[in-house]
mmCIF file of C-alpha atoms in Angstrom:
data_model
loop_
_atom_site.group_PDB
_atom_site.id
_atom_site.type_symbol
_atom_site.label_atom_id
_atom_site.label_comp_id
_atom_site.label_asym_id
_atom_site.label_seq_id
_atom_site.Cartn_x
_atom_site.Cartn_y
_atom_site.Cartn_z
ATOM 1 C CA UNK A 8 -76.446 22.002 100.161
ATOM 2 C CA UNK A 9 -79.471 19.857 99.665
ATOM 3 C CA UNK A 10 -81.200 19.108 96.464
ATOM 4 C CA UNK A 11 -83.981 21.587 97.044
ATOM 5 C CA UNK A 12 -81.593 24.511 97.485
ATOM 6 C CA UNK A 13 -79.703 23.609 94.317
ATOM 7 C CA UNK A 14 -82.886 23.469 92.347
ATOM 8 C CA UNK A 15 -83.963 26.841 93.645
ATOM 9 C CA UNK A 16 -80.618 28.490 92.743
ATOM 10 C CA UNK A 17 -80.810 27.100 89.225
ATOM 11 C CA UNK A 18 -84.246 28.516 88.702
ATOM 12 C CA UNK A 19 -83.078 31.922 89.947
ATOM 13 C CA UNK A 20 -80.069 31.921 87.630
ATOM 14 C CA UNK A 21 -82.087 30.878 84.657
ATOM 15 C CA UNK A 22 -84.634 33.524 85.326
ATOM 16 C CA UNK A 23 -82.031 36.249 85.766
ATOM 17 C CA UNK A 24 -80.108 35.434 82.581
ATOM 18 C CA UNK A 25 -83.336 35.094 80.674
ATOM 19 C CA UNK A 26 -84.432 38.530 81.730
ATOM 20 C CA UNK A 27 -81.075 40.062 80.822
ATOM 21 C CA UNK A 28 -81.140 38.433 77.353
ATOM 22 C CA UNK A 29 -84.692 39.574 76.802
ATOM 23 C CA UNK A 30 -83.754 43.126 77.767
ATOM 24 C CA UNK A 31 -80.810 43.173 75.341
ATOM 25 C CA UNK A 32 -82.954 41.871 72.501
ATOM 26 C CA UNK A 33 -85.584 44.481 73.297
ATOM 27 C CA UNK A 34 -82.935 47.290 73.287
ATOM 28 C CA UNK A 35 -81.485 46.182 69.957
ATOM 29 C CA UNK A 36 -84.904 46.014 68.389
ATOM 30 C CA UNK A 37 -85.747 49.465 69.670
ATOM 31 C CA UNK A 38 -82.521 50.892 68.270
ATOM 32 C CA UNK A 39 -83.237 49.454 64.888
ATOM 33 C CA UNK A 40 -86.721 50.836 64.898
ATOM 34 C CA UNK A 41 -85.644 54.335 65.951
ATOM 35 C CA UNK A 42 -82.716 54.393 63.445
ATOM 36 C CA UNK A 43 -80.122 55.131 66.038
ATOM 37 C CA UNK A 44 -76.581 54.900 64.528
ATOM 38 C CA UNK A 45 -75.034 52.114 66.457
ATOM 39 C CA UNK A 46 -71.725 51.643 64.596
ATOM 40 C CA UNK A 47 -70.484 55.263 64.911
ATOM 41 C CA UNK A 48 -71.081 55.168 68.623
ATOM 42 C CA UNK A 49 -69.096 52.031 68.993
ATOM 43 C CA UNK A 50 -66.393 53.511 66.748
ATOM 44 C CA UNK A 51 -66.249 56.685 68.850
ATOM 45 C CA UNK A 52 -66.042 54.667 71.990
ATOM 46 C CA UNK A 53 -63.285 52.528 70.544
ATOM 47 C CA UNK A 54 -61.323 55.581 69.345
ATOM 48 C CA UNK A 55 -61.271 57.153 72.806
ATOM 49 C CA UNK A 56 -57.628 57.204 73.765
ATOM 50 C CA UNK A 57 -56.485 55.584 76.890
ATOM 51 C CA UNK A 58 -55.101 57.900 79.573
ATOM 52 C CA UNK A 59 -51.597 56.449 79.408
ATOM 53 C CA UNK A 60 -51.135 56.889 75.620
ATOM 54 C CA UNK A 61 -49.725 60.419 76.080
ATOM 55 C CA UNK A 62 -46.888 59.099 78.216
ATOM 56 C CA UNK A 63 -45.133 57.468 75.210
ATOM 57 C CA UNK A 64 -45.960 60.103 72.600
ATOM 58 C CA UNK A 65 -42.385 61.465 72.484
ATOM 59 C CA UNK A 66 -41.082 58.012 71.632
ATOM 60 C CA UNK A 67 -43.220 57.635 68.489
ATOM 61 C CA UNK A 68 -41.408 58.397 65.140
ATOM 62 C CA UNK A 69 -42.251 61.691 63.559
ATOM 63 C CA UNK A 70 -43.524 61.609 59.966
ATOM 64 C CA UNK A 71 -40.829 62.628 57.470
ATOM 65 C CA UNK A 72 -41.343 65.485 55.118
ATOM 66 C CA UNK A 73 -41.917 64.615 51.520
ATOM 67 C CA UNK A 74 -38.756 64.850 49.396
ATOM 68 C CA UNK A 75 -38.805 67.216 46.538
ATOM 69 C CA UNK A 76 -38.261 65.734 43.081
ATOM 70 C CA UNK A 77 -35.276 67.235 41.332
ATOM 71 C CA UNK A 78 -34.764 66.675 37.589
ATOM 72 C CA UNK A 79 -31.462 64.819 37.075
ATOM 73 C CA UNK A 80 -29.832 65.271 33.600
ATOM 74 C CA UNK A 81 -29.416 62.083 31.581
ATOM 75 C CA UNK A 82 -25.971 61.088 30.179
ATOM 76 C CA UNK A 83 -25.186 61.665 26.548
ATOM 77 C CA UNK A 84 -25.657 58.659 24.202
ATOM 78 C CA UNK A 85 -22.563 56.566 23.541
ATOM 79 C CA UNK A 86 -21.067 57.258 20.096
ATOM 80 C CA UNK A 87 -21.235 54.446 17.548
ATOM 81 C CA UNK A 88 -17.471 54.408 16.937
ATOM 82 C CA UNK A 89 -16.681 53.862 20.602
ATOM 83 C CA UNK A 90 -15.406 50.373 21.485
ATOM 84 C CA UNK A 91 -17.728 48.111 23.347
ATOM 85 C CA UNK A 92 -17.107 48.109 27.041
ATOM 86 C CA UNK A 93 -17.174 44.658 28.572
ATOM 87 C CA UNK A 94 -17.432 44.358 32.281
ATOM 88 C CA UNK A 95 -14.354 42.962 33.787
ATOM 89 C CA UNK A 96 -14.940 39.692 35.487
ATOM 90 C CA UNK A 97 -13.410 39.262 38.858
ATOM 91 C CA UNK A 98 -10.487 36.934 38.827
ATOM 92 C CA UNK A 99 -11.378 33.599 40.263
ATOM 93 C CA UNK A 100 -9.029 31.981 42.607
ATOM 94 C CA UNK A 101 -7.527 28.832 41.135
ATOM 95 C CA UNK A 102 -8.225 25.724 43.100
ATOM 96 C CA UNK A 103 -7.139 22.160 42.236
ATOM 97 C CA UNK A 104 -10.605 20.792 42.948
ATOM 98 C CA UNK A 105 -12.261 23.148 40.443
ATOM 99 C CA UNK A 106 -9.615 22.361 37.806
ATOM 100 C CA UNK A 107 -10.244 18.624 38.167
ATOM 101 C CA UNK A 108 -13.997 19.131 37.906
ATOM 102 C CA UNK A 109 -13.566 21.169 34.719
ATOM 103 C CA UNK A 110 -11.310 18.532 33.187
ATOM 104 C CA UNK A 111 -13.850 15.815 33.918
ATOM 105 C CA UNK A 112 -16.781 17.848 32.591
ATOM 106 C CA UNK A 113 -15.095 18.980 29.364
ATOM 107 C CA UNK A 114 -14.979 16.268 26.627
ATOM 108 C CA UNK A 115 -11.525 15.000 25.863
ATOM 109 C CA UNK A 116 -10.281 16.091 22.420
ATOM 110 C CA UNK A 117 -10.233 13.231 19.937
ATOM 111 C CA UNK A 118 -6.735 12.462 18.716
ATOM 112 C CA UNK A 119 -6.140 12.747 15.001
ATOM 113 C CA UNK A 120 -5.835 9.263 13.469
ATOM 114 C CA UNK A 121 -2.293 8.426 12.539
ATOM 115 C CA UNK A 122 -1.648 6.519 9.279
ATOM 116 C CA UNK A 123 -0.782 2.863 9.720
ATOM 117 C CA UNK A 124 2.504 1.299 8.703
ATOM 118 C CA UNK A 125 0.760 -0.308 5.713
ATOM 119 C CA UNK A 126 -0.609 3.055 4.638
ATOM 120 C CA UNK A 127 2.848 4.622 4.841
ATOM 121 C CA UNK A 128 4.343 1.801 2.760
ATOM 122 C CA UNK A 129 1.606 1.846 0.093
ATOM 123 C CA UNK A 130 2.828 4.982 -1.667
ATOM 124 C CA UNK A 131 2.036 6.312 -5.121
ATOM 125 C CA UNK A 132 5.123 4.521 -6.419
ATOM 126 C CA UNK A 133 3.495 1.173 -5.582
ATOM 127 C CA UNK A 134 -0.215 1.704 -6.183
ATOM 128 C CA UNK A 135 -2.834 4.366 -6.798
ATOM 129 C CA UNK A 136 -4.908 3.694 -3.688
ATOM 130 C CA UNK A 137 -6.442 6.729 -1.938
ATOM 131 C CA UNK A 138 -7.658 6.211 1.612
ATOM 132 C CA UNK A 139 -11.399 6.180 2.332
ATOM 133 C CA UNK A 140 -13.301 6.559 5.655
ATOM 134 C CA UNK A 141 -13.922 3.532 7.827
ATOM 135 C CA UNK A 142 -17.104 1.553 7.136
ATOM 136 C CA UNK A 143 -19.362 0.436 9.986
ATOM 137 C CA UNK A 144 -22.134 -1.771 8.624
ATOM 138 C CA UNK A 145 -24.625 -4.224 10.026
ATOM 139 C CA UNK A 146 -23.555 -7.651 11.336
ATOM 140 C CA UNK A 147 -19.895 -6.649 11.516
ATOM 141 C CA UNK A 148 -19.550 -5.525 7.882
ATOM 142 C CA UNK A 149 -16.892 -3.013 6.992
ATOM 143 C CA UNK A 150 -13.481 -2.367 8.421
ATOM 144 C CA UNK A 151 -10.735 0.136 9.167
ATOM 145 C CA UNK A 152 -7.736 1.384 7.223
ATOM 146 C CA UNK A 153 -9.566 1.051 3.887
ATOM 147 C CA UNK A 154 -8.342 2.101 0.449
ATOM 148 C CA UNK A 155 -9.785 2.253 -3.051
ATOM 149 C CA UNK A 156 -7.326 0.384 -5.240
ATOM 150 C CA UNK A 157 -7.480 1.957 -8.707
ATOM 151 C CA UNK A 158 -4.189 0.858 -10.294
ATOM 152 C CA UNK A 159 -0.904 -0.870 -9.540
ATOM 153 C CA UNK A 160 2.262 0.983 -10.498
ATOM 154 C CA UNK A 161 5.049 -1.155 -11.979
ATOM 155 C CA UNK A 162 8.762 -0.453 -11.443
ATOM 156 C CA UNK A 163 8.981 1.099 -14.938
ATOM 157 C CA UNK A 164 6.112 3.524 -14.046
ATOM 158 C CA UNK A 165 3.555 1.675 -16.173
ATOM 159 C CA UNK A 166 0.199 0.998 -14.550
ATOM 160 C CA UNK A 167 -2.012 -2.065 -14.293
ATOM 161 C CA UNK A 168 -5.570 -0.785 -14.007
ATOM 162 C CA UNK A 169 -7.976 -2.526 -11.624
ATOM 163 C CA UNK A 170 -11.359 -2.542 -13.380
ATOM 164 C CA UNK A 171 -13.496 -1.679 -11.569
ATOM 165 C CA UNK A 172 -11.644 -0.126 -8.639
ATOM 166 C CA UNK A 173 -11.597 -2.410 -5.584
ATOM 167 C CA UNK A 174 -12.396 -1.369 -1.995
ATOM 168 C CA UNK A 175 -9.996 -3.313 0.213
ATOM 169 C CA UNK A 176 -8.161 -3.157 3.473
ATOM 170 C CA UNK A 177 -4.677 -1.785 3.172
ATOM 171 C CA UNK A 178 -2.900 -5.152 3.877
ATOM 172 C CA UNK A 179 -4.975 -6.895 1.186
ATOM 173 C CA UNK A 180 -4.302 -4.136 -1.344
ATOM 174 C CA UNK A 181 -0.583 -4.264 -0.554
ATOM 175 C CA UNK A 182 -0.449 -8.064 -0.979
ATOM 176 C CA UNK A 183 -2.286 -7.811 -4.307
ATOM 177 C CA UNK A 184 0.125 -5.141 -5.567
ATOM 178 C CA UNK A 185 3.146 -7.262 -4.658
ATOM 179 C CA UNK A 186 1.604 -10.311 -6.382
ATOM 180 C CA UNK A 187 1.070 -8.406 -9.632
ATOM 181 C CA UNK A 188 4.435 -6.642 -9.576
ATOM 182 C CA UNK A 189 6.638 -9.625 -8.665
ATOM 183 C CA UNK A 190 4.795 -12.685 -10.020
ATOM 184 C CA UNK A 191 2.240 -11.905 -12.733
ATOM 185 C CA UNK A 192 4.132 -9.228 -14.689
ATOM 186 C CA UNK A 193 7.323 -11.347 -15.057
ATOM 187 C CA UNK A 194 5.137 -14.278 -16.161
ATOM 188 C CA UNK A 195 3.525 -12.119 -18.860
ATOM 189 C CA UNK A 196 6.930 -10.877 -19.993
ATOM 190 C CA UNK A 197 8.000 -14.474 -20.628
ATOM 191 C CA UNK A 198 5.030 -14.686 -22.976
ATOM 192 C CA UNK A 199 6.290 -11.659 -24.896
ATOM 193 C CA UNK A 200 3.857 -9.094 -23.437
ATOM 194 C CA UNK A 201 2.872 -7.399 -20.170
ATOM 195 C CA UNK A 202 -0.239 -6.972 -18.047
ATOM 196 C CA UNK A 203 -2.403 -3.900 -18.628
ATOM 197 C CA UNK A 204 -5.675 -4.640 -16.773
ATOM 198 C CA UNK A 205 -6.887 -6.755 -13.873
ATOM 199 C CA UNK A 206 -10.472 -8.031 -14.160
ATOM 200 C CA UNK A 207 -12.036 -7.427 -10.722
ATOM 201 C CA UNK A 208 -15.082 -9.686 -10.385
ATOM 202 C CA UNK A 209 -15.956 -8.664 -6.786
ATOM 203 C CA UNK A 210 -14.323 -6.881 -3.835
ATOM 204 C CA UNK A 211 -16.174 -5.358 -0.838
ATOM 205 C CA UNK A 212 -19.762 -6.539 -0.431
ATOM 206 C CA UNK A 213 -21.676 -6.970 2.826
ATOM 207 C CA UNK A 214 -22.945 -10.559 2.443
ATOM 208 C CA UNK A 215 -22.584 -14.088 3.738
ATOM 209 C CA UNK A 216 -20.306 -16.730 2.314
ATOM 210 C CA UNK A 217 -21.245 -17.809 -1.208
ATOM 211 C CA UNK A 218 -24.163 -15.321 -1.023
ATOM 212 C CA UNK A 219 -26.139 -17.702 1.219
ATOM 213 C CA UNK A 220 -28.639 -15.997 3.538
ATOM 214 C CA UNK A 221 -27.768 -16.651 7.176
ATOM 215 C CA UNK A 222 -24.263 -17.957 6.449
ATOM 216 C CA UNK A 223 -21.136 -16.670 8.191
ATOM 217 C CA UNK A 224 -19.874 -13.282 7.122
ATOM 218 C CA UNK A 225 -17.718 -13.554 4.027
ATOM 219 C CA UNK A 226 -14.283 -11.983 3.834
ATOM 220 C CA UNK A 227 -15.792 -9.788 1.126
ATOM 221 C CA UNK A 228 -17.936 -8.236 3.892
ATOM 222 C CA UNK A 229 -14.728 -7.343 5.767
ATOM 223 C CA UNK A 230 -13.103 -5.828 2.643
ATOM 224 C CA UNK A 231 -10.441 -8.531 2.906
ATOM 225 C CA UNK A 232 -11.022 -10.492 -0.345
ATOM 226 C CA UNK A 233 -10.907 -10.097 -4.118
ATOM 227 C CA UNK A 234 -12.281 -12.258 -6.937
ATOM 228 C CA UNK A 235 -10.053 -12.288 -10.035
ATOM 229 C CA UNK A 236 -11.428 -13.469 -13.341
ATOM 230 C CA UNK A 237 -8.742 -12.680 -15.923
ATOM 231 C CA UNK A 238 -5.683 -10.618 -16.876
ATOM 232 C CA UNK A 239 -5.584 -8.480 -19.991
ATOM 233 C CA UNK A 240 -2.291 -8.010 -21.828
ATOM 234 C CA UNK A 241 -1.091 -4.996 -23.762
ATOM 235 C CA UNK A 242 -1.389 -6.871 -27.081
ATOM 236 C CA UNK A 243 -5.168 -7.222 -26.518
ATOM 237 C CA UNK A 244 -5.262 -10.864 -25.445
ATOM 238 C CA UNK A 245 -7.076 -11.894 -22.291
ATOM 239 C CA UNK A 246 -5.870 -14.723 -20.047
ATOM 240 C CA UNK A 247 -8.795 -16.258 -18.183
ATOM 241 C CA UNK A 248 -7.586 -18.205 -15.169
ATOM 242 C CA UNK A 249 -10.382 -20.786 -15.473
ATOM 243 C CA UNK A 250 -10.215 -21.250 -19.266
ATOM 244 C CA UNK A 251 -9.057 -24.740 -20.271
ATOM 245 C CA UNK A 252 -7.685 -23.454 -23.564
ATOM 246 C CA UNK A 253 -5.038 -21.501 -21.635
ATOM 247 C CA UNK A 254 -1.862 -23.593 -21.332
ATOM 248 C CA UNK A 255 -1.909 -25.770 -18.246
ATOM 249 C CA UNK A 256 1.626 -24.807 -17.222
ATOM 250 C CA UNK A 257 0.687 -21.121 -17.183
ATOM 251 C CA UNK A 258 -2.333 -21.735 -14.966
ATOM 252 C CA UNK A 259 -0.297 -23.901 -12.596
ATOM 253 C CA UNK A 260 2.289 -21.114 -12.238
ATOM 254 C CA UNK A 261 -0.419 -18.645 -11.288
ATOM 255 C CA UNK A 262 -1.832 -21.186 -8.806
ATOM 256 C CA UNK A 263 1.467 -21.693 -6.973
ATOM 257 C CA UNK A 264 2.193 -17.967 -6.755
ATOM 258 C CA UNK A 265 -1.304 -17.173 -5.429
ATOM 259 C CA UNK A 266 -1.233 -19.909 -2.787
ATOM 260 C CA UNK A 267 2.134 -18.591 -1.582
ATOM 261 C CA UNK A 268 0.967 -15.020 -1.010
ATOM 262 C CA UNK A 269 -2.670 -15.429 0.120
ATOM 263 C CA UNK A 270 -4.137 -17.493 2.958
ATOM 264 C CA UNK A 271 -7.213 -18.578 0.958
ATOM 265 C CA UNK A 272 -7.340 -19.501 -2.736
ATOM 266 C CA UNK A 273 -10.555 -20.995 -4.156
ATOM 267 C CA UNK A 274 -11.114 -21.910 -7.787
ATOM 268 C CA UNK A 275 -12.588 -24.647 -9.979
ATOM 269 C CA UNK A 276 -13.019 -27.868 -8.019
ATOM 270 C CA UNK A 277 -13.509 -26.192 -4.617
ATOM 271 C CA UNK A 278 -17.274 -25.710 -5.080
ATOM 272 C CA UNK A 279 -19.521 -24.718 -7.914
ATOM 273 C CA UNK A 280 -19.505 -21.094 -6.710
ATOM 274 C CA UNK A 281 -15.931 -20.587 -7.978
ATOM 275 C CA UNK A 282 -15.982 -22.266 -11.386
ATOM 276 C CA UNK A 283 -15.537 -19.025 -13.370
ATOM 277 C CA UNK A 284 -13.174 -16.989 -11.120
ATOM 278 C CA UNK A 285 -10.474 -17.235 -8.443
ATOM 279 C CA UNK A 286 -11.142 -16.109 -4.860
ATOM 280 C CA UNK A 287 -8.240 -14.574 -2.907
ATOM 281 C CA UNK A 288 -8.237 -13.341 0.718
ATOM 282 C CA UNK A 289 -6.042 -12.868 3.795
ATOM 283 C CA UNK A 290 -8.239 -14.540 6.419
ATOM 284 C CA UNK A 291 -6.393 -15.183 9.685
ATOM 285 C CA UNK A 292 -6.748 -18.696 11.137
ATOM 286 C CA UNK A 293 -5.236 -20.572 14.019
ATOM 287 C CA UNK A 294 -1.749 -21.804 13.411
ATOM 288 C CA UNK A 295 -1.508 -19.775 10.177
ATOM 289 C CA UNK A 296 -3.674 -22.409 8.465
ATOM 290 C CA UNK A 297 -4.065 -21.928 4.709
ATOM 291 C CA UNK A 298 -6.576 -23.178 2.134
ATOM 292 C CA UNK A 299 -5.563 -23.732 -1.497
ATOM 293 C CA UNK A 300 -8.330 -25.415 -3.510
ATOM 294 C CA UNK A 301 -7.969 -24.908 -7.234
ATOM 295 C CA UNK A 302 -7.988 -27.812 -9.695
ATOM 296 C CA UNK A 303 -6.174 -26.973 -12.907
ATOM 297 C CA UNK A 304 -8.190 -28.991 -15.418
ATOM 298 C CA UNK A 305 -6.632 -30.472 -18.560
ATOM 299 C CA UNK A 306 -7.650 -28.991 -21.934
ATOM 300 C CA UNK A 307 -10.772 -30.458 -23.468
ATOM 301 C CA UNK A 308 -10.216 -33.061 -26.237
ATOM 302 C CA UNK A 309 -10.264 -31.631 -29.719
ATOM 303 C CA UNK A 310 -13.184 -32.705 -31.881
ATOM 304 C CA UNK A 311 -13.690 -32.479 -35.624
ATOM 305 C CA UNK A 312 -15.909 -29.582 -36.643
ATOM 306 C CA UNK A 313 -19.415 -30.385 -37.796
ATOM 307 C CA UNK A 314 -18.944 -28.476 -41.068
ATOM 308 C CA UNK A 315 -15.768 -28.140 -43.135
ATOM 309 C CA UNK A 316 -13.994 -24.848 -43.073
ATOM 310 C CA UNK A 317 -14.555 -22.552 -46.039
ATOM 311 C CA UNK A 318 -11.869 -22.658 -48.714
ATOM 312 C CA UNK A 319 -9.941 -19.402 -48.825
ATOM 313 C CA UNK A 320 -10.083 -17.399 -52.015
ATOM 314 C CA UNK A 321 -6.298 -17.288 -52.412
ATOM 315 C CA UNK A 322 -6.040 -21.098 -52.371
ATOM 316 C CA UNK A 323 -4.875 -22.720 -55.663
ATOM 317 C CA UNK A 324 -7.473 -24.628 -57.750
ATOM 318 C CA UNK A 325 -8.075 -28.192 -56.754
ATOM 319 C CA UNK A 326 -7.183 -31.135 -59.050
ATOM 320 C CA UNK A 327 -9.723 -33.928 -59.027
ATOM 321 C CA UNK A 328 -7.824 -37.125 -58.287
ATOM 322 C CA UNK A 329 -8.968 -40.419 -59.847
ATOM 323 C CA UNK A 330 -10.504 -42.863 -57.453
ATOM 324 C CA UNK A 331 -8.945 -46.352 -57.197
ATOM 325 C CA UNK A 332 -12.234 -48.032 -58.290
ATOM 326 C CA UNK A 333 -12.380 -45.898 -61.393
ATOM 327 C CA UNK A 334 -8.794 -46.873 -62.249
ATOM 328 C CA UNK A 335 -9.671 -50.584 -62.017
ATOM 329 C CA UNK A 336 -12.734 -50.188 -64.210
ATOM 330 C CA UNK A 337 -10.663 -48.292 -66.792
ATOM 331 C CA UNK A 338 -8.104 -51.095 -66.752
ATOM 332 C CA UNK A 339 -10.809 -53.724 -67.309
ATOM 333 C CA UNK A 340 -12.233 -51.769 -70.170
ATOM 334 C CA UNK A 341 -8.863 -51.423 -71.797
ATOM 335 C CA UNK A 342 -8.363 -55.187 -71.510
ATOM 336 C CA UNK A 343 -11.574 -56.066 -73.394
ATOM 337 C CA UNK A 344 -10.364 -55.378 -76.935
ATOM 338 C CA UNK A 345 -7.169 -57.227 -76.313
ATOM 339 C CA UNK A 346 -9.108 -60.205 -75.068
ATOM 340 C CA UNK A 347 -11.305 -60.277 -78.181
ATOM 341 C CA UNK A 348 -8.274 -60.034 -80.424
ATOM 342 C CA UNK A 349 -6.585 -62.895 -78.633
ATOM 343 C CA UNK A 350 -9.599 -65.127 -79.385
ATOM 344 C CA UNK A 351 -11.050 -65.298 -75.932
ATOM 345 C CA UNK A 352 -14.483 -66.803 -75.604
ATOM 346 C CA UNK A 353 -17.457 -64.470 -75.411
ATOM 347 C CA UNK A 354 -18.323 -65.957 -71.998
ATOM 348 C CA UNK A 355 -15.471 -63.985 -70.444
ATOM 349 C CA UNK A 356 -17.573 -60.848 -70.684
ATOM 350 C CA UNK A 357 -20.466 -62.372 -68.726
ATOM 351 C CA UNK A 358 -19.178 -61.286 -65.328
ATOM 352 C CA UNK A 359 -19.172 -57.724 -66.518
ATOM 353 C CA UNK A 360 -22.708 -58.047 -67.776
ATOM 354 C CA UNK A 361 -23.897 -59.682 -64.577
ATOM 355 C CA UNK A 362 -22.144 -57.074 -62.414
ATOM 356 C CA UNK A 363 -23.884 -54.289 -64.254
ATOM 357 C CA UNK A 364 -27.537 -54.962 -63.443
ATOM 358 C CA UNK A 365 -28.775 -51.761 -64.975
ATOM 359 C CA UNK A 366 -27.656 -52.768 -68.459
ATOM 360 C CA UNK A 367 -29.459 -56.139 -68.263
ATOM 361 C CA UNK A 368 -32.652 -54.450 -67.119
ATOM 362 C CA UNK A 369 -32.486 -52.041 -70.016
ATOM 363 C CA UNK A 370 -31.891 -54.870 -72.489
ATOM 364 C CA UNK A 371 -35.014 -56.819 -71.536
ATOM 365 C CA UNK A 372 -37.593 -54.144 -72.466
ATOM 366 C CA UNK A 373 -36.091 -54.117 -75.967
ATOM 367 C CA UNK A 374 -38.081 -57.265 -76.834
ATOM 368 C CA UNK A 375 -41.291 -56.510 -78.652
ATOM 369 C CA UNK A 376 -44.138 -58.617 -77.283
ATOM 370 C CA UNK A 377 -46.887 -56.279 -78.317
ATOM 371 C CA UNK A 378 -47.296 -57.576 -81.920
ATOM 372 C CA UNK A 379 -47.833 -61.111 -80.610
ATOM 373 C CA UNK A 380 -50.609 -59.989 -78.346
ATOM 374 C CA UNK A 381 -52.208 -58.138 -81.204
ATOM 375 C CA UNK A 382 -52.112 -61.269 -83.346
ATOM 376 C CA UNK A 383 -53.754 -63.295 -80.619
ATOM 377 C CA UNK A 384 -56.472 -60.714 -80.321
ATOM 378 C CA UNK A 385 -57.013 -60.907 -84.086
ATOM 379 C CA UNK A 386 -57.243 -64.653 -83.927
ATOM 380 C CA UNK A 387 -59.757 -64.393 -81.090
ATOM 381 C CA UNK A 388 -61.831 -61.980 -83.058
ATOM 382 C CA UNK A 389 -61.667 -64.181 -86.051
#
């Protein structure tokens, strides 16, 4: 086909389709103008059944008849006294895998804490020391197996009160009770008395050594130390362990017993932090190393009091004793008459007159010079 024929066919096609489109537009416009119902016609045409629809009519499901509603009676309400009915759960088959999963998911029961051997040994026959809960403080403060030591029970059932009560670990409280029972009480009995109170200067306290900020944790922070200041006896006397007036032998005995039972003993001479009390603890070191630093100072020298003591009222009256100088002067005076009687020269009395300057001064004003001056004045006037 040549180019001319193609061009002619295109023109024919375009003209034909253009005329058809124009006719359709014209028909639609006419229908709108006349008011002809277009949609119902299309709906009627679409609803016209196909000729083969009747062939499968017997296979279509028939509509069911509506069921009649019948009133069903409700059950009676359950009485209040009837037991509650719980639905029975079906028994689950036990499987080892499920049992293991349950055991892992459920938290393990915490075992009840068993008392330590020290706690079992520290009975009421040894000390009044009730147990207290464990302490968990900052920087490692606190400890386990703690007690509040209130008193130490002696073999004869008497008590040595700890004032105030000390919070200590059980081993430290046990060592302190043994020290009082076996060392300090027999020492007080040799003095004719017994111990009634223990002066507790410091026990548990969360702090550094010597109360220095930033220092290593003190054994007081671990409830493993006690500061003792004095013992009080039943007769009312108080024995201060750092008092120089206390006999030196007594203080040395306490020193040796303390250094035997405790791993650390600090007192006067160790540092100026322990000049007025004794520090005791059970610190564990390598090789069971111990520290015993306590200088038992000699008593201070006795000095004469600044003022004399007052004379008691029941003292007998004092007799004034003659001084030796007065006795010599009395002897010289008694010798004067004898010397005059024996014919001694009057010059022998000159030393006495010269020695007594007051008498010579009094003798000079006895001269009367005033009349002479008056006479001279008269002569001058005349």
